[in-house]
Coordinates of C-alpha atoms in Angstrom, one line a residue:
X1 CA 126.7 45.7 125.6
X2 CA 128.5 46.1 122.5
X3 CA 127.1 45.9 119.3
X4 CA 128.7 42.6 118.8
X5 CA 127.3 41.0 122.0
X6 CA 123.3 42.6 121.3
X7 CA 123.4 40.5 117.5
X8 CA 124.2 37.7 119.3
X9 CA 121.7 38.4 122.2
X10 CA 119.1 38.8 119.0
X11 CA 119.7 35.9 117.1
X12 CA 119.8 33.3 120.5
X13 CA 116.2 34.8 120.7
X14 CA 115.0 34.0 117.4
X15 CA 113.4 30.6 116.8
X16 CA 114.5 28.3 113.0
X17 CA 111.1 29.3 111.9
X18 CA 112.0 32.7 112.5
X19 CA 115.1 32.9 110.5
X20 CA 114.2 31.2 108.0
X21 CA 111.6 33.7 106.8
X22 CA 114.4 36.1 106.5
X23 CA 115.8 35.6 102.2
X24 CA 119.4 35.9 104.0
X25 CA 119.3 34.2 107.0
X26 CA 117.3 31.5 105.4
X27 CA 120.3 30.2 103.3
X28 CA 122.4 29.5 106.7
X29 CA 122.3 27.0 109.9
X30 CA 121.4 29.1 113.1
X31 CA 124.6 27.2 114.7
X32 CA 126.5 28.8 111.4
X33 CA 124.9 32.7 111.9
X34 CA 125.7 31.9 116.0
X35 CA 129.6 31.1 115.1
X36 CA 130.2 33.5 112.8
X37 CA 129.1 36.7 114.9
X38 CA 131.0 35.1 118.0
X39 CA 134.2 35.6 115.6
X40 CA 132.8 39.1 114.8
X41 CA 134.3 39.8 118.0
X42 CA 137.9 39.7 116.8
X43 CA 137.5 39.9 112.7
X44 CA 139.0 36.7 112.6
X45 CA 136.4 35.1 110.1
X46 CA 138.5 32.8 108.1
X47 CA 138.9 30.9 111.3
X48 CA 135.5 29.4 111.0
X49 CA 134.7 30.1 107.1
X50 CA 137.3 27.7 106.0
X51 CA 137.8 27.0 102.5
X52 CA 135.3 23.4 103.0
X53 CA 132.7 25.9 104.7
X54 CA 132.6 28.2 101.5
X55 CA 132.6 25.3 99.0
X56 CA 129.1 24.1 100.4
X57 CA 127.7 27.4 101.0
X58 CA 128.6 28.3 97.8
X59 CA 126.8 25.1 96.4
X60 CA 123.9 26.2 98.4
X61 CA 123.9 30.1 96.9
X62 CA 124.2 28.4 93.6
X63 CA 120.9 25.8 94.0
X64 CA 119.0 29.1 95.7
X65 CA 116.5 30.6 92.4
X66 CA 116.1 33.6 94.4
X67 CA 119.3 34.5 95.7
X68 CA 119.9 37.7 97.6
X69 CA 122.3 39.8 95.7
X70 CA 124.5 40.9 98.6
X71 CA 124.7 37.4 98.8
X72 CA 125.7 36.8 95.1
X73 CA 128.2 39.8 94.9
X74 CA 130.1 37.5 97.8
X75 CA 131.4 35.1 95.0
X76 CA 132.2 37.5 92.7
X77 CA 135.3 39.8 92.6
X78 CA 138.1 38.7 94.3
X79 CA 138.5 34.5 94.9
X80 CA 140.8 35.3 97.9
X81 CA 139.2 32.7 100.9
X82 CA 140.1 35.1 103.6
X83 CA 138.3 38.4 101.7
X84 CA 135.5 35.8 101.2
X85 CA 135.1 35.0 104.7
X86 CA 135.1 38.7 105.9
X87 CA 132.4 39.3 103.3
X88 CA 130.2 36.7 104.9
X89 CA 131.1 37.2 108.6
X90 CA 130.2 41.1 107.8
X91 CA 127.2 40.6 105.9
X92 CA 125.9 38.4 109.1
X93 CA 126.6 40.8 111.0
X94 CA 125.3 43.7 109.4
X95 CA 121.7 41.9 108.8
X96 CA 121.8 41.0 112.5
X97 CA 121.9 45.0 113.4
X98 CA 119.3 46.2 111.3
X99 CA 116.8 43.4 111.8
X100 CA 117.3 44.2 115.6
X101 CA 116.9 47.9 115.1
X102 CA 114.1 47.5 112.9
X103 CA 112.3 44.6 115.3
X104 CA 111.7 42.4 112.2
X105 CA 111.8 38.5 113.0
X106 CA 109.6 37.8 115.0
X107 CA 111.8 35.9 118.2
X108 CA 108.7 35.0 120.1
X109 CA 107.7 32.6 117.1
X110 CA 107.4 28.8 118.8
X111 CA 109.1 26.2 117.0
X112 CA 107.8 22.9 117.1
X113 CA 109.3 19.8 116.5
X114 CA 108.0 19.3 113.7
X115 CA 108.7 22.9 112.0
X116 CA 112.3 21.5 113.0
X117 CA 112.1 18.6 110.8
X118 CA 110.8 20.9 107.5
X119 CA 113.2 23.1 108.1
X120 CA 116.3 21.0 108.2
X121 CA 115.2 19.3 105.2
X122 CA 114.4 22.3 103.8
X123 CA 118.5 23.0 103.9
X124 CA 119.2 19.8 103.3
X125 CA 117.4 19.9 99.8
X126 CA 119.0 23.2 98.8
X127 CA 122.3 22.2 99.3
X128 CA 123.5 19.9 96.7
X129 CA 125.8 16.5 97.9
X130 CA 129.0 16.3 96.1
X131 CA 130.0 13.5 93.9
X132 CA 130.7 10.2 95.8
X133 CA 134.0 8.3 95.5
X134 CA 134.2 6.3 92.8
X135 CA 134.3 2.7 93.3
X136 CA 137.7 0.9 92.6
X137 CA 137.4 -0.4 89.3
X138 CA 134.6 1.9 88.0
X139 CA 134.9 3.1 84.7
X140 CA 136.1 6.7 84.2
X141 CA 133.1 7.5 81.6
X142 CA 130.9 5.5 83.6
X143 CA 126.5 6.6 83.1
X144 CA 123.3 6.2 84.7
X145 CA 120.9 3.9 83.3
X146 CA 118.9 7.5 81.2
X147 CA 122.8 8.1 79.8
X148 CA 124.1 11.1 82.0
X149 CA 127.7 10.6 82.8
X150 CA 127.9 9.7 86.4
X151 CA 130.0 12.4 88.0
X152 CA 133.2 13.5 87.0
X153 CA 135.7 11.1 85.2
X154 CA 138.5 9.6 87.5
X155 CA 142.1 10.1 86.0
X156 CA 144.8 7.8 87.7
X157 CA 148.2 10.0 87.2
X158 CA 150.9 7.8 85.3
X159 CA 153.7 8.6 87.8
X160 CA 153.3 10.5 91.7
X161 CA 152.8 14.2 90.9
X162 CA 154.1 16.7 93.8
X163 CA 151.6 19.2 95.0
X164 CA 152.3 22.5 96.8
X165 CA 149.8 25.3 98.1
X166 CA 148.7 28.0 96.1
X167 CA 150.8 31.6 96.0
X168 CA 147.7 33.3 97.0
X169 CA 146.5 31.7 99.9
X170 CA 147.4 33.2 102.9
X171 CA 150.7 32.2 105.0
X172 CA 149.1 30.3 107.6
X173 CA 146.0 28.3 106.0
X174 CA 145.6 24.7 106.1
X175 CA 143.6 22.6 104.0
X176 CA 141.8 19.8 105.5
X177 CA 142.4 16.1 104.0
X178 CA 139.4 13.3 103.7
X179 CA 138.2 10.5 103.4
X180 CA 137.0 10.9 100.0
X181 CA 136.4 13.6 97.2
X182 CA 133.7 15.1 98.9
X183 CA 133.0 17.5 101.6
X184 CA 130.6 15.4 103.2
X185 CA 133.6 12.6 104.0
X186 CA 135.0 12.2 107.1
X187 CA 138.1 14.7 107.9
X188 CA 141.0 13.0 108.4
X189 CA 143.2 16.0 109.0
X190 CA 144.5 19.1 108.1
X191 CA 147.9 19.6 106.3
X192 CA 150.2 23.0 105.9
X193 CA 152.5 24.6 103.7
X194 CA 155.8 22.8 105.1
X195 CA 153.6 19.5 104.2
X196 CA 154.4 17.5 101.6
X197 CA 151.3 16.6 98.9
X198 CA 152.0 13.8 96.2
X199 CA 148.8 13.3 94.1
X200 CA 148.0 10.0 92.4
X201 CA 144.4 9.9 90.9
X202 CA 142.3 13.4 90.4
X203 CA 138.7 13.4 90.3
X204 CA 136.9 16.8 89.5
X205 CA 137.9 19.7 91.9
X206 CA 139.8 16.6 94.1
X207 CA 142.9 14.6 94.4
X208 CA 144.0 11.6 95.6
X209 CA 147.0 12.2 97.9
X210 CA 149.9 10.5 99.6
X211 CA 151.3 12.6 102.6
X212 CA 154.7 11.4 103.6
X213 CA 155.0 10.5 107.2
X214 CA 151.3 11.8 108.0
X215 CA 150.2 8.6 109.8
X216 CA 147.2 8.7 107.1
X217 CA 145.9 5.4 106.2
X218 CA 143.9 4.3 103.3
X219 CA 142.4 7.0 101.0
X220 CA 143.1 10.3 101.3
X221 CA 141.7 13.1 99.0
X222 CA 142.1 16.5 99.1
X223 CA 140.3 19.6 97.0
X224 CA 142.8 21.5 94.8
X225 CA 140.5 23.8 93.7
X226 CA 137.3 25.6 94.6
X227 CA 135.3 26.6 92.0
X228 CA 138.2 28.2 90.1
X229 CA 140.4 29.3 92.7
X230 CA 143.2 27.1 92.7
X231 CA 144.0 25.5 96.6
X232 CA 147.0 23.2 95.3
X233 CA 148.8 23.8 92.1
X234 CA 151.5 21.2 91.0
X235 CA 154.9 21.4 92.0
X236 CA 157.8 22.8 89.6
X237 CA 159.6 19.5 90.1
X238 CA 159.4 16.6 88.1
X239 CA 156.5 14.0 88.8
X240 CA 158.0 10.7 91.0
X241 CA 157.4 7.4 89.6
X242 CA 154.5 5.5 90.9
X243 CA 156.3 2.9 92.0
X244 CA 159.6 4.8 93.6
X245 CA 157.4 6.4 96.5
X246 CA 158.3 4.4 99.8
X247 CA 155.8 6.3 102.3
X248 CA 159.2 8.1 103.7
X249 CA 159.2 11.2 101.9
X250 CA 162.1 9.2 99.8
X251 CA 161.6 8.7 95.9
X252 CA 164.6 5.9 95.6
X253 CA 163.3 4.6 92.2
X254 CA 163.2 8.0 91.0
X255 CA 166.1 8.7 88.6
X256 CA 167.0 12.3 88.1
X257 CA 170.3 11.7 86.1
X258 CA 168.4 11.4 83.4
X259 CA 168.3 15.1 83.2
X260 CA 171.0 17.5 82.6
X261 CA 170.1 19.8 86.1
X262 CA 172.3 22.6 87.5
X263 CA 173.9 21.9 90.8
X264 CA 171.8 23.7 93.7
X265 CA 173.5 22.7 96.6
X266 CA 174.8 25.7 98.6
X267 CA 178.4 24.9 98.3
X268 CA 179.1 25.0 94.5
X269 CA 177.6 27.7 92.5
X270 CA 174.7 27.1 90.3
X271 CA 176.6 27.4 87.3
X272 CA 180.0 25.5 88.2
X273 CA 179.9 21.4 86.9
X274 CA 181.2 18.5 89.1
X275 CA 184.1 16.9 88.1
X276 CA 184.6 13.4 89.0
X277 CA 187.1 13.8 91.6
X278 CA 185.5 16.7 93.5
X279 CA 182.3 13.8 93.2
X280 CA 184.2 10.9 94.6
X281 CA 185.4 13.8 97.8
X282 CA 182.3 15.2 98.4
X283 CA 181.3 15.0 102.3
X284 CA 177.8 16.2 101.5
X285 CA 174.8 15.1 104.0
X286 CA 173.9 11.4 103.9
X287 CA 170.3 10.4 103.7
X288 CA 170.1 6.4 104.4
X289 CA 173.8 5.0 105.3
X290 CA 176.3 6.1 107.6
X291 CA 179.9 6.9 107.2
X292 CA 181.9 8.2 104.8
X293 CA 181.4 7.1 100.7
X294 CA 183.0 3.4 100.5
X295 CA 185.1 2.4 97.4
X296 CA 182.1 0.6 96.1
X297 CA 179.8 4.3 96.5
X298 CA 182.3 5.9 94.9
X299 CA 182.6 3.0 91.7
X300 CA 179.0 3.7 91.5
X301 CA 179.2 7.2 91.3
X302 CA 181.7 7.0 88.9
X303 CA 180.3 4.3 86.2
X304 CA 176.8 6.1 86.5
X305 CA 177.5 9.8 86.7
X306 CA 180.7 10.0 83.7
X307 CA 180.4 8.5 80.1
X308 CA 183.6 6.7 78.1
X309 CA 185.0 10.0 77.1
X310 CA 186.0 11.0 80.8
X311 CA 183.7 14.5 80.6
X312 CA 182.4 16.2 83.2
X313 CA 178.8 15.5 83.6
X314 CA 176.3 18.4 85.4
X315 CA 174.4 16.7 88.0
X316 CA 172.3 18.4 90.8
X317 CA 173.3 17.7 94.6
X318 CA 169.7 16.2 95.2
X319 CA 170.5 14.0 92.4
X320 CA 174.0 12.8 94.7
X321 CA 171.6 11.8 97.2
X322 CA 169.1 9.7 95.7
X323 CA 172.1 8.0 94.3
X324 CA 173.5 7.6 97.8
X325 CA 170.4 5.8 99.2
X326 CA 170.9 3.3 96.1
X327 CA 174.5 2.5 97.6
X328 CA 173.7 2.4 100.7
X329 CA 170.7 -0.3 99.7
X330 CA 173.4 -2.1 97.8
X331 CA 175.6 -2.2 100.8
X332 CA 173.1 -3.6 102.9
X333 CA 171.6 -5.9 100.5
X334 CA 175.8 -7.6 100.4
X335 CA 176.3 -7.3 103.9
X336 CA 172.9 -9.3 104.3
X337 CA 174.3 -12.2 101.5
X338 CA 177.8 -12.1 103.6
X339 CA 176.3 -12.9 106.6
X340 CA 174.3 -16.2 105.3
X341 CA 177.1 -17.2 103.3
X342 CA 179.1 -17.3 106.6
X343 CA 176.8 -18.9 108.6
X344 CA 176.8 -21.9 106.1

């Protein structure tokens, strides 16, 4: 039997009661101790110690007064997630090996149901609830009837702000969206890297999100940061207007011509401007209309892309293609009027 295999043997053996007279096992669920040597067996850790896992533990280290100190020195350090996870999963481990070796915990200690019901309180009461969602309409600064601000304050973002993961989290991690800006809420699902995250409201450690073409409905909320390790930092790219965002990973109300930006698409070089003529030709990809540029895309183009004095303008090729779903909205919005006006 590997080593492995004989801390799990151990711990199945040993009664709530048991562990819970033990300063290190006491601060974890027996189901939690039970998971996290079964990933022991392949030093995958970060597979069950996600980042929502070791948020609330950490609450629960931070609410104990008499804290192990190989359990403090797991928070401290490095803030990497997956480095945090091994530290746990090893420290479990570890603990598991020497108790066996030394034959402290008692295993033959019965539990009874109602040893059960103390204890689980007893972890229930040392692990602090997160902050509820506020209520719609709730002030920001709203108090308690003694004066404490209730929670942190609820900031609605003036326009959509994009939202990418972190640099240092690892390649593959996912971060798991909810119901509300807590990690009691109910998981609605996880999201990845190639996701994307518009934020609209943020609320402490939280943010309310909008995930084009999820299938998500009503709220959504997801934790940019944990304690101060940042999960989600904003995008480089400019916030999207509030009211451009269409649910289709589209931001047609969204005007980026406002800006004097570089052309990035991987025809022209980043330096070279668009005159109006190579404009009017371009074949580029379309986004909401089919077929070639029309005479009226192309007056578009022109009128809004080049002032009176005939100049060449620099505009960016993402910039083409917003203005391209415009047109093409235009061009269904006359075809639409044609048709009535012919059926009269």
């Amino acid at each position: 039997m590997t080593e492995v295999a004989e801390a799990q043997d151990f711990i199945s053996q040993c009664s709530e009661a048991a562990l819970s007279r033990d300063p290190i096992f006491a601060l974890f669920k027996k189901q939690d101790i039970e998971a996290s040597l079964a990933a022991s067996a392949t030093g995958k850790y970060a597979d069950f110690w996600t980042v929502d896992k070791l948020a609330d533990f950490n609450n629960t280290v931070d609410a104990c007064k008499d804290c192990p100190p190989e359990v403090k020195a797991i928070f401290s350090g490095s803030k990497n997630p997956r480095l945090r996870a091994s530290k746990i999963g090893n420290l479990l481990l570890n603990h598991a090996k020497e108790l066996k070796e030394s034959g402290g915990l008692n295993a033959a200690v019965p539990q009874s149901p109602a040893a059960n019901t103390q204890t689980f309180a007893a972890q229930e009461a040392a692990t602090p609830r997160a902050a509820t969602a506020p209520s719609p309409g709730r002030s920001v600064h709203a108090s308690t009837s003694d004066g404490v601000q209730d929670g942190p304050a609820l900031l609605t973002l003036p326009a959509m702000q994009r939202y990418e993961f972190d640099g240092n989290l690892p390649p593959d991690c996912q971060l798991r969206v909810r119901g509300g800006p807590t990690s009691d809420a109910e998981t609605l699902g996880v999201v990845t890297r190639a996701d994307e995250i518009y934020a609209t409201a943020v609320y402490g450690d939280w943010i309310k999100v909008e995930l084009p073409g999820s299938g998500f409905t009503g709220e959504a909320w997801m934790m940019r940061q944990m304690e101060s390790t940042p999960l989600l930092v904003p995008a480089s790219e400019p916030p999207l207007n509030s009211t451009g965002y269409q649910g289709t990973g589209h931001a047609v109300d969204f005007d980026p011509l406002q800006s004097s930006i570089r052309s990035q698409s991987s025809t022209r070089s980043p330096s070279r401007q668009v005159s109006r003529n190579e404009l009017a030709a371009s074949t580029g990809p379309r986004i909401a209309s089919a077929g070639n540029t029309n005479a009226l895309s192309q007056s578009v183009l022109a009128s809004t892309q080049f002032n009176s004095s005939d100049m060449p303008q620099t505009v960016s090729y993402a910039a083409y293609q917003m203005l391209e779903i415009r047109v093409s909205r235009l061009e269904q919005e006359l075809s639409n009027v044609l048709a009535k006006l012919r059926s009269v």
